[in-house]
Every structure is written in C-alpha cells, then in structure tokens.
Amino acid sequence: MSFWRNQLHGPTDPARDAAWDDPPPRKGFFTDTSICIGCKACEVACKEWNGIPMDTLGMTGTSYDNTRSLGASTWRHVAFIEQDADRIAAARASGRQLIDLGMPTARPALSPTAEPGTGSAADPLAQSATAPELPDFRWLIASDVCKHCTHAGCLDVCPTGALFRTEHGTVVVQDDVCNGCGYCVPACPFGVIDRREREGDQVAVKNEGIAQKCTLCYDRLQADQRPSCAQACPTTSISFGTLADMRTTAHARLQVLHAQGLTEARLYGADEDDGVGGTGSVFLLLDEPEVYGLPPDPRVTTADLPDIFRRAGWAGAAMLGTAAAAFLADVVTDAVLGRSGRKGLS
Amino acid sequence: MANADCIVIQGSNMAECHPVAYQWVTEAKLRGATIIHVDPRFTRTSAVADKHVPIRVGSDIVFLGALINHVLTNGLYFEEYVRAYTNASALVSEDFADTEDLDGLFSGYDVETGAYDLRSWSYQSTEGGKVSGSGEGGSGSGGTVGEAGEEEHGGEKASRAAGHEHGAGGPPLDHANIAHDETLTDPRTVFQILKRHYARYTPELVEQLCGISREDFRYVADAVTSNSGRERTTCFAYAVGWTQHSLGAQFIRTAAILQLLLGNMGRPGGGIMALRGHASIQGSTDIPTLFNLLPGYLPMPMVGNHDTLEDYLAEIYSPRQKGFWSNADAYVVSLLKAWWGDAARADTTWAFDYLPRLSGNHNTYASVMGMIDGSVEGYFLLGQNPAVGSSHGRLQRRGMANLKWLVVRDLQLIESATFWKSGPEIATGDMRTEDIATEVFFFPAAAHAEKDGTFTQTQRLIQWHHKALDPPGDAQSELTFFYELGKRLRARLVGSTDPRDRPLLDLTWDYPEDAHGEPSADAVLKEINGTHLSGELTGKPLESYTQMKDDGTTSGGCWIYTGIYAGNVNHAKSKKPGRDQDSYAHEWAWAWPANRRILYNRASADPDGRPWSERKKIVWWDAETQKWTGDDVPDFPEATAPSYRPSPESSGVEAISGIDPFVMQADGKGWLFAPRGLLDGPLPTHYEAAESPVDSVLYPQQHNPARQLYPRRDNLLAPSAGEPGVEVYPFVFTTYRLTEHHTAGGMSRWLPYLAELQPEFFCEVSPELAAERGLTNGGWATIISPRSAIEARVLVTARLTPLTINGRTVHQIGLPYHWGVGGSGAVVDGDSANDLLGVTLDPNVSIQESKVASCDIVSGRRPRGAGLHQLVADYQRRAGVSTATGTQRLTAGVRPEAAAQTSAQERREEDE
C-alpha cells in the first residue's frame, strides 16, 4: 500500500520510483517573477532549441501577451497582468494572511547567497519597519512552464509509454512513441500538455496530432547544459539546478521580499504535500496563483487512485457480500418458509 | 551599474531595449539598490523598478534642473568633490548673459543665422580677457588672449554638427590659465551662475510642466541625494529618450551637472550610462559612419577652414591646453600613415590633402532632401532601413525614388529595397513604379555569426565575435564587400594620371585573405591598433596611444583603440569567464582607452589620492611606489602625485595637476558650465519640443532657438501652444521600441519566432483618451500628423496616464515603430509610426526630434488610395499650417531688447 501511496501522492523521489538506479539529484526550475522583465527570450530560445513551429499569429489585445497560453507549440509562456491599486492591496493582504497562517516564510533562511542586511531568519517581517507604499499600478510578468510534477497525471494516464520519467526526475514525451490519443491532455491539472494542430493556413506541421510539452531540455541535460530558457534569461528570473537548491533559493528570496514588507510574495509548487507532491518548477509569485492563470490547489487526477481502488475494492467486496448475503438469505428464507424452486421472473 | 546604490533610468526603457545589459540593474536591485524609472509610459522597466514616475515627454530638463536646484539650495552637493574636481570656482566672462535676463536666450544669439557666437560664454583668463576656444594662436600678451584670431562661430560649427567631436574628450581651450574664485561667492563663478540659472526650477514648476507630483519629485530627490556622497553612489542610465530631441545633447548635459554636483562621476556605481541602440553603435562613432568625423573623434576637415594640416590641427586642439588631446597631431599623422602608408610623408604633409573636405552639414536628413532636390545621386544602405526606421518615411521614400542608384545590403528584402514596387506611395498613387528611375542593387548580407569581427558596446568594450558558419548563398560580409569594391575601383584606375585618383590608388589596401576570399578582420584590427614604422620595434604593434608620434614613425587607424593588439595579441578575443577574475573583469574583451573600465577614475579618490571610502574605492595613490594603482587601470598619468601642481607655462600632460581627474578636458575639470562644445547654450535650459501643445511658462522663448529647421512644403510642422490651429493636433505622441522587435524590423519581422510575439502595429492609449475618442481595445485607430496618417490596432492600457500640465489635461500616445509596408517575405507588416514624424534636428549632433510630436487620433481605419492624402490635407487646412508654422526661431513674446542686446554685444565684439 505504501508503494502506491508514494507513487501517486505525497513527497517522494520520482526517479527512484520510476526504477532508475542511483539517479542524479532531481532537477528543476525556480522562476522568480519579481525580477522578470518580460523579454520573452525564454519563449524564443525554447522554440529555437526545440524546433517548435510558429503558433497562432495575431494580436490578442491582452497587454503584451500575444502567446496566449502554454500548449503544444508554446512550452514557455510569459503572462502579462496589469493591476490597479485595489488589486495590489488585496494581493498584499492575502499574502499577509498566508504568512500569519505560518506559510513558507516560517522556514529558516538556508541560502548562503542571501545578501547580508536584506533579510533575517528570525522574524523577517519584524525587520521591515514599514511596508513600502502601495503603488497605484503594477505590471505582473511571469514566465510559465511545465511543472514536471512529482506525481504527473499526464504520465500516469499515458497508455503507450510515450511519456516517461527521466533520471533527472523530469517528465518527457517521446514524440515517436506517442499515438496522439490525448488522454494526457485532461489529466494535467495545469493545462500544460496539448496535441499539436495546424495553425491558420498551414498545410503541414511537424508532429501534427502528437502531444507536446516542455522536456526541461532533456537533450541538453544529457550534455550537462542548462535548459535553453534558463540559459537565455538575462536577469536570472529563470534559474535551473537541483530541485533542492531551487527550493532553497526560492525560500531565501521570499524571505528577502517579506523582510522588505512585500507580503504579496509567495511560493508556488514548493510544497511537497500539495496535490501533485510538489512541482519540479518552483515559482515566486506576487499575487494569488489564479491571477497568473495557475490553479490555486492543483491536484493530480490520479492522486485518488489508491482511494478509488480501495473504495472500489470495498464496494466490490460489499457488493459481493450483499449478493452473497442476498443469495444466502434467499436460501435461508426458502428453507425457513419451506418454499422451493426458482423465484418468479416477473 | 551593479555597484550602484540607486539607479535612475530616464529617457530609456532599459529592460525592454537592453535586456541583456539590464542584468546589472537586476544585480544592483538584488544587492539592495533603489531603482527609479522616469518615463512617459509604464514599461517593462517600470514593472521591475521600485518606483515609476510618469513624466511629460520632452520635459526632462525641468525635472533634472529642479533636482540641481534642490541639491544647490539645500547644500546637498559633495562639496569637497565639487571644489576640487569641477569648474565651480571658474570665473565666466562679464559678457555672459543668461536666459533669465534675455527672455530665454543666452548672450551671443544671432537672429539672422539662428546660431550663437560662443565668445561671451568664455572663462576669464588670469592673463586678462577671456580663454577662447582654440586655434586663435594668442600669445598671452595683454588682455586679449585668444581674441586676435578668428573664432569659429556657432553657425559654422552647426554646419558640421560639431558636437560629435567630443566623443573622446572635451572641446579645446586656448590655455588653462583660468581665473578662479575659490570661495565660490563671486557672482561670475560658475557656481553662482548655476544657482541663479536653476533658481526657478522648483518642485512646483516640475508639477506644472512635467506633470510630476511634489511627492514623487521628493521621492526621487531623496533617493538620489541620500545615495550619493563618500559612501554611496547613484548612476543614471539614458538612451534615445534623451537624445532624440531638438535639444537632445542638453538633456544629457543636465544629468552630467547633477552627477558632478553629487560627486558621482569617475566612481564605482556612478556615472551616466549612454545605452546605445544597436550592437555596435558605439563602434560606429569610434570608427565612424558619421559624415563629420574621422576615427577617434577627430573632426572631418572642412573646405575653406582647414585647407592645410596646420589650420586643421589649430582647430582641434591648442598646444597650450591641458591633457591628452594636446597630442592630437600624433593621432592625426598616425591615422594618415595607416591609410596612405608611404604616400604619407613629411613632404606631402602626410597626405592630408587626400582627405575629403566637408562642404556643409551633410547629415542623413540633409542628404535625403538632397536626393529630392537632385543633388544626391547614389546611396548605400548597410543594415539600415530608412523607409521604415528614419523620421518622415514618406520623405525618405521620395528621396530614394529620385536617385540614380541605390545599393541595399541587408539580410532581407526590406522596405527600402522594395519601396519602388510595393511601398505605401504606390498604394496611394503618389508614385508609379514606371516613373521611378532608381536602379536598385540588392546584396544579401552575412549575419554576425557568419563573419569574424567586433562589436563595441555601451561600456566601450570591444568584443570579438568568431565566424561560426559560412554565409548562405551569395551573402557576404561588409568587410568582403568593401574590400572587393575597393579592389575593383582601384583596378579601373590603374595607370590614371588624374591627381583626384591618387587617394584611391595610394590607399593601403592589402589585407590577407582566406581561401574564400574573405579578408582578415584580425589584420584590420591590427592596422587600427597601429604599428611602429621605424627603429628596432619596426612592425611591432603599438602598446599605447602615448607611443604615437607626429613624425611618421608610427601608424594607427584609431588612436583610442591603440593597445587592443598590445603584445601582438588580439585582446578583443579575451573571454575569461567572470567567475575566474575580479569584478572589473579586465580579461573579458578590451575597453578603450587602455582597457580602462571606469573613465576618469582618478575622481574616485580624494584630492590627497585616498579613496573617498572603502566601499567605493577603485584607484588610489600609492605613496610607497609613488604611483597610481588600484582595481582598474588608473585614468591619470601614472606618476603624477596628488600634490603636483604645474607651472602656468606648462601644457599637455605635464599641465595636468594632481587634482585634475578629467584628463581629456582642456582644464582637467568636470564642466558644470560648458564655455565651449555646445552650440545651443553653456547651460541646459528648458524649451518645448518643436511641436508642443504646452506653453512653457519659464521664458517667453518657447523652442530651442538654435535648432535645425527645414521649412519645406514636404516637411510641415504642427502649430504649438499659442499658435492658431494647435487644437487640430491636440495630442502628443512618442515613438519607441519593443523587446520583441529590432528597430525597423529587418531582423525580426521576417523571423516567425519574433514576429508572432508582437504581430501587429499598435498604439497605446490611456483608458481616459480611449473614452474621449471612442477607441476600443483591439479595435482600429487612425493617427494623423501634418506629414501623414497611419492606422494601428488599439491597446487601451492604464500604463499610459493623462497628465495635468498648466492646469489642463495632456494625453500622450505611444507608438512602437517596428512595422512597415511592402517588404518582401516579411511574416508581419503594418503602417510605420515614423511616417508621422517631421524633420527638426538638434544643432549639436543633427539628431532628429523623434520622441515627441503632435497628432490627432480617431477611431477606425485610415482611408485607402488617394483618400489618405485628402485626410492629411484636410487636417493641414483646418490647422492652417504652412512652411512658416513652427519655423520661427524667436517666439513672438521675446522682447526685442533681449534679442537686440545679444546682437549689440556681438557687434561690440566684432568691433574689438
């Protein structure tokens, strides 16, 4: 039972669970949206390296976001959200509530890279005399990517084995194995993976109908290179490394921002006890996840499988029992009443 | 920048337009620096700054002037620095009169020519009289030093946009024996003049003219002043948001004054960062593609004024001035040796007469008008797409349509190569393909990864890029193209006896080629570095420009680059990772001059040679070894002790005193007041843009009186405040770039991955303006100026804010300029924002005013065909514009006495 529990929810080492012997440390991203300049170099570098075709062409009218969303031909997506003072105040208040509830800030600062004088482990909020004045306006910018979940729904439901867990703990589609069944598409709680369709007047497109998503540059990792998006990011908003380091860096940065009174800052995907067992892509956000188009409480669709199996088992057993009981009862009744022969069909 | 405690980004959208350089701002931010963005729009830079301050476009001098006033009034300047290292104590001529006294004009203005006579701005001389500009050959006898000779007037300087010459050092002065008042109390000291000049630049005025609240002004003032001084430094960063104005050079001067007062020049984390617009724009001014410069910021000689080498040298420096400019003769002779080798001899005056002469201001816009008027017949376009990227696209396309030949070298068939068959004028019926006689030659160009070469970036770092693969098809590098062109031209002239062919035939034109016929970029860089031509070092590269000689024993193609090949090693190729060396990374590429990373770094130490603070130390005087030393290459004569004081007779490097950190300035000091070098005023003063619906309440004079005007029927200007018809073009627009595209789009609109990120031309408007004009997000709008009308998709966003100026609302419209119509094979196209702009230029450097102009905006798409002209003409008629509109040099309100006074003074000087 514990095997199944680890496989489907809760903290675990997914590479070992996938039967890799002595895998390297799990790899991941930390995307710090507080220093993202929205240059979209990550989107372009990703497309260049991975040979992804052009996506839908046209202006959306949604701030500077003409990419729309992650999808088969967009493995990095930079979101742009314009906010007024009320929304900023709400974000700061909701973040404050998270802190009061003992959310991530309670962790001690672990990173040796944290700057002296900018944060303290004891009580970061006590450090800041006053929170910075609320601006009238702000422009949130965040680069989204596949979460490479500890418990990946897409992988769990893939019937062909096209999706697999790499030794780095990441999740990768083998486009030459995928049969385009699309089961993975609704299985992803983040809406990341999708099948590639032709766009506009395209007559053909590479890997048409095949499910596609970020590979965390599996090929580059094999050659000891960073993923192309992290390599291209000019401000280190996207960092790459072992997931343990990424989580540590994320917590340290969160502490710095909290010490500055920016309680709107919060982490996303850093909690191993969440519905996907924590993600391989950790984010520092400045508002609630929904604002960025991220589910607030993602839950892998297969998380309940043990429960479902257990309950199905019990239900099955109960049904068997009921049937048996009914049969036995019938026999007993018949015996008691001295009836014999078959029940009427009517 | 990573070392700064506060960074003010103004006139730049650094995060969007310089995303790679922005890593250093991010680094500073992570170290705790305060980042402030002052900009008309809330951009991606604002998004990651600590504070965004919206400003009315073009009003920056009011804002910066008010900061200067704040610093002076409240005694917040770095007193020891200001006293020792700036010209605060210098005395200015009694003839100088300020804008405060002359309704917004400085003394010396000539209404006829629209130019200033700079003489009244001079320093007072200890030898009596004034310290004049240069070349007057004054002997120091009596009270008329420097006034015996012929001073070049502003008008003549303007005719060759002389401001470019100061890219490597200050303008020349006759000598450095300047009268001072060390108490700074004399009313003629620079310090007191500065105080008076900016006294009316108050937070209230900032609120009134910039639309910036007093609280926001206070925030910036406090951040900047509390992050300046011994322990802390503030840095400014700007780009074309400051330069592209009819008084662009003065925007930057204002920041320079502020930074000098705060002691932020020549120190880690200080300075003013000029963010260049392209990968090697710095390189193309160092080794110029500009019409008026020779390599190393030596001016181009002018016909009549510089007929002999002697006349020329007398113009560019004075042997009696201080500093390294005083060796300019060695730089000139070495350049001529590099170009003409054995033909450059003493008996040929170093082939000086082989140099072409300027005959006027041949800036790019004057050239285009020359095409229309028939005086310019041919045009090379190399990595430039003026049909889309230059102001007044229609003028550009009409000019090109009137050429005999046009060569376009580019990666794609850009709009400047196809205007004759699919340009906007073909669509409107303005031009017909069969009427256009221009013969267009298109040459596919190699991209940077397909050729060896260098980029020189903002920080003066010259970085080598290696060829990674062969260019496709017929594509060639510029180096190959020009080398081949030169060879063919020379082959045609072989045997010619015509003296006019000698410069071409005598040219050193013998670079080694590889198997593909590609000349060696290494060899070119080595030639630029320079070589010993005699003695035992013959053939060895020069180590430093101090080795250059004026006797023909050295050559060198650009004196400021000398040393890049020191030790016979190409230092541009140095690529030691930052983690393996100290933070100044001297082994990453090579910075001119002398691989120095921070210019004027002597100023990082106090007058006694000790760092102002441990936290901000970089170079210092080592008393033990009696040398300057530190973490950077000291920008100072190595053995000149802080206590050294030169005799009044000395000149050149010897004349640099131990406390003269600004070694390229003629007096060794940072100039709060510029007695020479600028053609439109020794102090920056606010004027409205050439087209402005706002009344400047500062002075009756509204516009820069020295701006370059082109009053033509095809270059009409909109009326400004106070003129009839101003309400017809009621809105201000500004043009800019987006991260996703590159300038006129030749390197982005043809690439699917970039084109899809910003696929359509759009305008950015505030929700308030959208409501006022019935514009809907995602819909269409037509924008009309006196030059043209264009259509754009509408992006309604609170990132644009209406400002309250002089009590009324001013709306600003944002227009990115990357799109064009008619290019062949582009993934995306759209109307060009630059079609709306007219041509009015800054007098110092001939930069166009493209950051601010007037327009109207209405909902819906523009008319097609001839209807477009009709619309533009209707607006012109309604506004009553003519060639006289906006082209009057003096504003009506300027008192006749003010103009008369300047003329009278001029006459007095003529009489003397």
PDB file of C-alpha atoms in Angstrom, chain B residues 436-521:
ATOM      1  CA  ILE B 436      10.925  55.635 -60.746  1.00  0.00           C
ATOM      2  CA  ALA B 437      14.324  55.605 -62.428  1.00  0.00           C
ATOM      3  CA  THR B 438      16.337  54.479 -59.398  1.00  0.00           C
ATOM      4  CA  GLU B 439      18.430  51.420 -60.177  1.00  0.00           C
ATOM      5  CA  VAL B 440      18.273  49.274 -57.048  1.00  0.00           C
ATOM      6  CA  PHE B 441      21.027  46.739 -56.320  1.00  0.00           C
ATOM      7  CA  PHE B 442      20.288  44.267 -53.565  1.00  0.00           C
ATOM      8  CA  PHE B 443      23.180  42.376 -51.968  1.00  0.00           C
ATOM      9  CA  PRO B 444      22.428  39.700 -49.394  1.00  0.00           C
ATOM     10  CA  ALA B 445      24.492  40.288 -46.282  1.00  0.00           C
ATOM     11  CA  ALA B 446      26.182  37.861 -43.911  1.00  0.00           C
ATOM     12  CA  ALA B 447      24.864  37.855 -40.356  1.00  0.00           C
ATOM     13  CA  HIS B 448      27.196  38.317 -37.394  1.00  0.00           C
ATOM     14  CA  ALA B 449      27.597  34.588 -36.791  1.00  0.00           C
ATOM     15  CA  GLU B 450      28.718  34.217 -40.399  1.00  0.00           C
ATOM     16  CA  LYS B 451      31.751  36.501 -40.161  1.00  0.00           C
ATOM     17  CA  ASP B 452      34.620  37.456 -37.861  1.00  0.00           C
ATOM     18  CA  GLY B 453      34.623  40.913 -36.371  1.00  0.00           C
ATOM     19  CA  THR B 454      33.986  43.029 -33.323  1.00  0.00           C
ATOM     20  CA  PHE B 455      31.144  44.728 -31.552  1.00  0.00           C
ATOM     21  CA  THR B 456      31.867  47.797 -29.451  1.00  0.00           C
ATOM     22  CA  GLN B 457      29.158  48.208 -26.867  1.00  0.00           C
ATOM     23  CA  THR B 458      27.912  50.857 -24.491  1.00  0.00           C
ATOM     24  CA  GLN B 459      30.741  50.413 -21.996  1.00  0.00           C
ATOM     25  CA  ARG B 460      33.345  50.850 -24.781  1.00  0.00           C
ATOM     26  CA  LEU B 461      34.092  47.124 -24.601  1.00  0.00           C
ATOM     27  CA  ILE B 462      35.324  45.818 -27.925  1.00  0.00           C
ATOM     28  CA  GLN B 463      34.277  42.167 -28.120  1.00  0.00           C
ATOM     29  CA  TRP B 464      35.346  39.781 -30.828  1.00  0.00           C
ATOM     30  CA  HIS B 465      32.810  37.505 -32.475  1.00  0.00           C
ATOM     31  CA  HIS B 466      34.023  34.449 -34.322  1.00  0.00           C
ATOM     32  CA  LYS B 467      32.602  33.177 -37.539  1.00  0.00           C
ATOM     33  CA  ALA B 468      30.561  30.075 -36.765  1.00  0.00           C
ATOM     34  CA  LEU B 469      29.410  29.083 -40.239  1.00  0.00           C
ATOM     35  CA  ASP B 470      29.625  30.192 -43.849  1.00  0.00           C
ATOM     36  CA  PRO B 471      27.071  32.729 -45.028  1.00  0.00           C
ATOM     37  CA  PRO B 472      24.347  31.215 -47.207  1.00  0.00           C
ATOM     38  CA  GLY B 473      24.251  31.640 -50.982  1.00  0.00           C
ATOM     39  CA  ASP B 474      25.739  34.896 -52.237  1.00  0.00           C
ATOM     40  CA  ALA B 475      25.661  36.554 -48.831  1.00  0.00           C
ATOM     41  CA  GLN B 476      28.882  38.397 -47.977  1.00  0.00           C
ATOM     42  CA  SER B 477      30.295  40.270 -45.020  1.00  0.00           C
ATOM     43  CA  GLU B 478      30.645  44.055 -45.227  1.00  0.00           C
ATOM     44  CA  LEU B 479      34.383  43.566 -44.969  1.00  0.00           C
ATOM     45  CA  THR B 480      34.469  41.371 -48.065  1.00  0.00           C
ATOM     46  CA  PHE B 481      32.133  43.640 -49.969  1.00  0.00           C
ATOM     47  CA  PHE B 482      34.084  46.821 -49.359  1.00  0.00           C
ATOM     48  CA  TYR B 483      37.462  45.216 -49.801  1.00  0.00           C
ATOM     49  CA  GLU B 484      36.309  43.827 -53.126  1.00  0.00           C
ATOM     50  CA  LEU B 485      34.714  47.128 -54.143  1.00  0.00           C
ATOM     51  CA  GLY B 486      37.964  48.928 -53.347  1.00  0.00           C
ATOM     52  CA  LYS B 487      39.976  46.429 -55.353  1.00  0.00           C
ATOM     53  CA  ARG B 488      37.724  46.810 -58.374  1.00  0.00           C
ATOM     54  CA  LEU B 489      37.723  50.597 -58.234  1.00  0.00           C
ATOM     55  CA  ARG B 490      41.499  50.632 -57.954  1.00  0.00           C
ATOM     56  CA  ALA B 491      41.829  48.206 -60.841  1.00  0.00           C
ATOM     57  CA  ARG B 492      39.781  50.548 -63.010  1.00  0.00           C
ATOM     58  CA  LEU B 493      42.031  53.468 -62.159  1.00  0.00           C
ATOM     59  CA  VAL B 494      45.342  51.743 -62.755  1.00  0.00           C
ATOM     60  CA  GLY B 495      47.504  53.996 -64.886  1.00  0.00           C
ATOM     61  CA  SER B 496      45.403  57.069 -64.226  1.00  0.00           C
ATOM     62  CA  THR B 497      47.364  60.301 -64.044  1.00  0.00           C
ATOM     63  CA  ASP B 498      44.454  62.323 -62.749  1.00  0.00           C
ATOM     64  CA  PRO B 499      45.507  63.683 -59.328  1.00  0.00           C
ATOM     65  CA  ARG B 500      41.998  63.134 -57.996  1.00  0.00           C
ATOM     66  CA  ASP B 501      42.522  59.378 -58.306  1.00  0.00           C
ATOM     67  CA  ARG B 502      45.673  59.389 -56.176  1.00  0.00           C
ATOM     68  CA  PRO B 503      43.929  58.981 -52.782  1.00  0.00           C
ATOM     69  CA  LEU B 504      42.331  55.763 -54.011  1.00  0.00           C
ATOM     70  CA  LEU B 505      45.423  54.443 -55.744  1.00  0.00           C
ATOM     71  CA  ASP B 506      47.765  55.249 -52.847  1.00  0.00           C
ATOM     72  CA  LEU B 507      45.481  53.703 -50.229  1.00  0.00           C
ATOM     73  CA  THR B 508      46.996  50.825 -48.217  1.00  0.00           C
ATOM     74  CA  TRP B 509      44.667  48.093 -49.468  1.00  0.00           C
ATOM     75  CA  ASP B 510      46.395  44.770 -48.933  1.00  0.00           C
ATOM     76  CA  TYR B 511      44.714  42.648 -46.316  1.00  0.00           C
ATOM     77  CA  PRO B 512      45.428  38.920 -46.249  1.00  0.00           C
ATOM     78  CA  GLU B 513      42.520  36.803 -47.497  1.00  0.00           C
ATOM     79  CA  ASP B 514      41.407  33.322 -46.547  1.00  0.00           C
ATOM     80  CA  ALA B 515      40.540  30.542 -49.011  1.00  0.00           C
ATOM     81  CA  HIS B 516      37.066  32.041 -49.633  1.00  0.00           C
ATOM     82  CA  GLY B 517      38.450  35.489 -50.420  1.00  0.00           C
ATOM     83  CA  GLU B 518      37.375  36.837 -47.052  1.00  0.00           C
ATOM     84  CA  PRO B 519      39.853  39.481 -45.833  1.00  0.00           C
ATOM     85  CA  SER B 520      41.223  39.008 -42.354  1.00  0.00           C
ATOM     86  CA  ALA B 521      39.316  41.010 -39.747  1.00  0.00           C
TER      87      ALA B 521
END
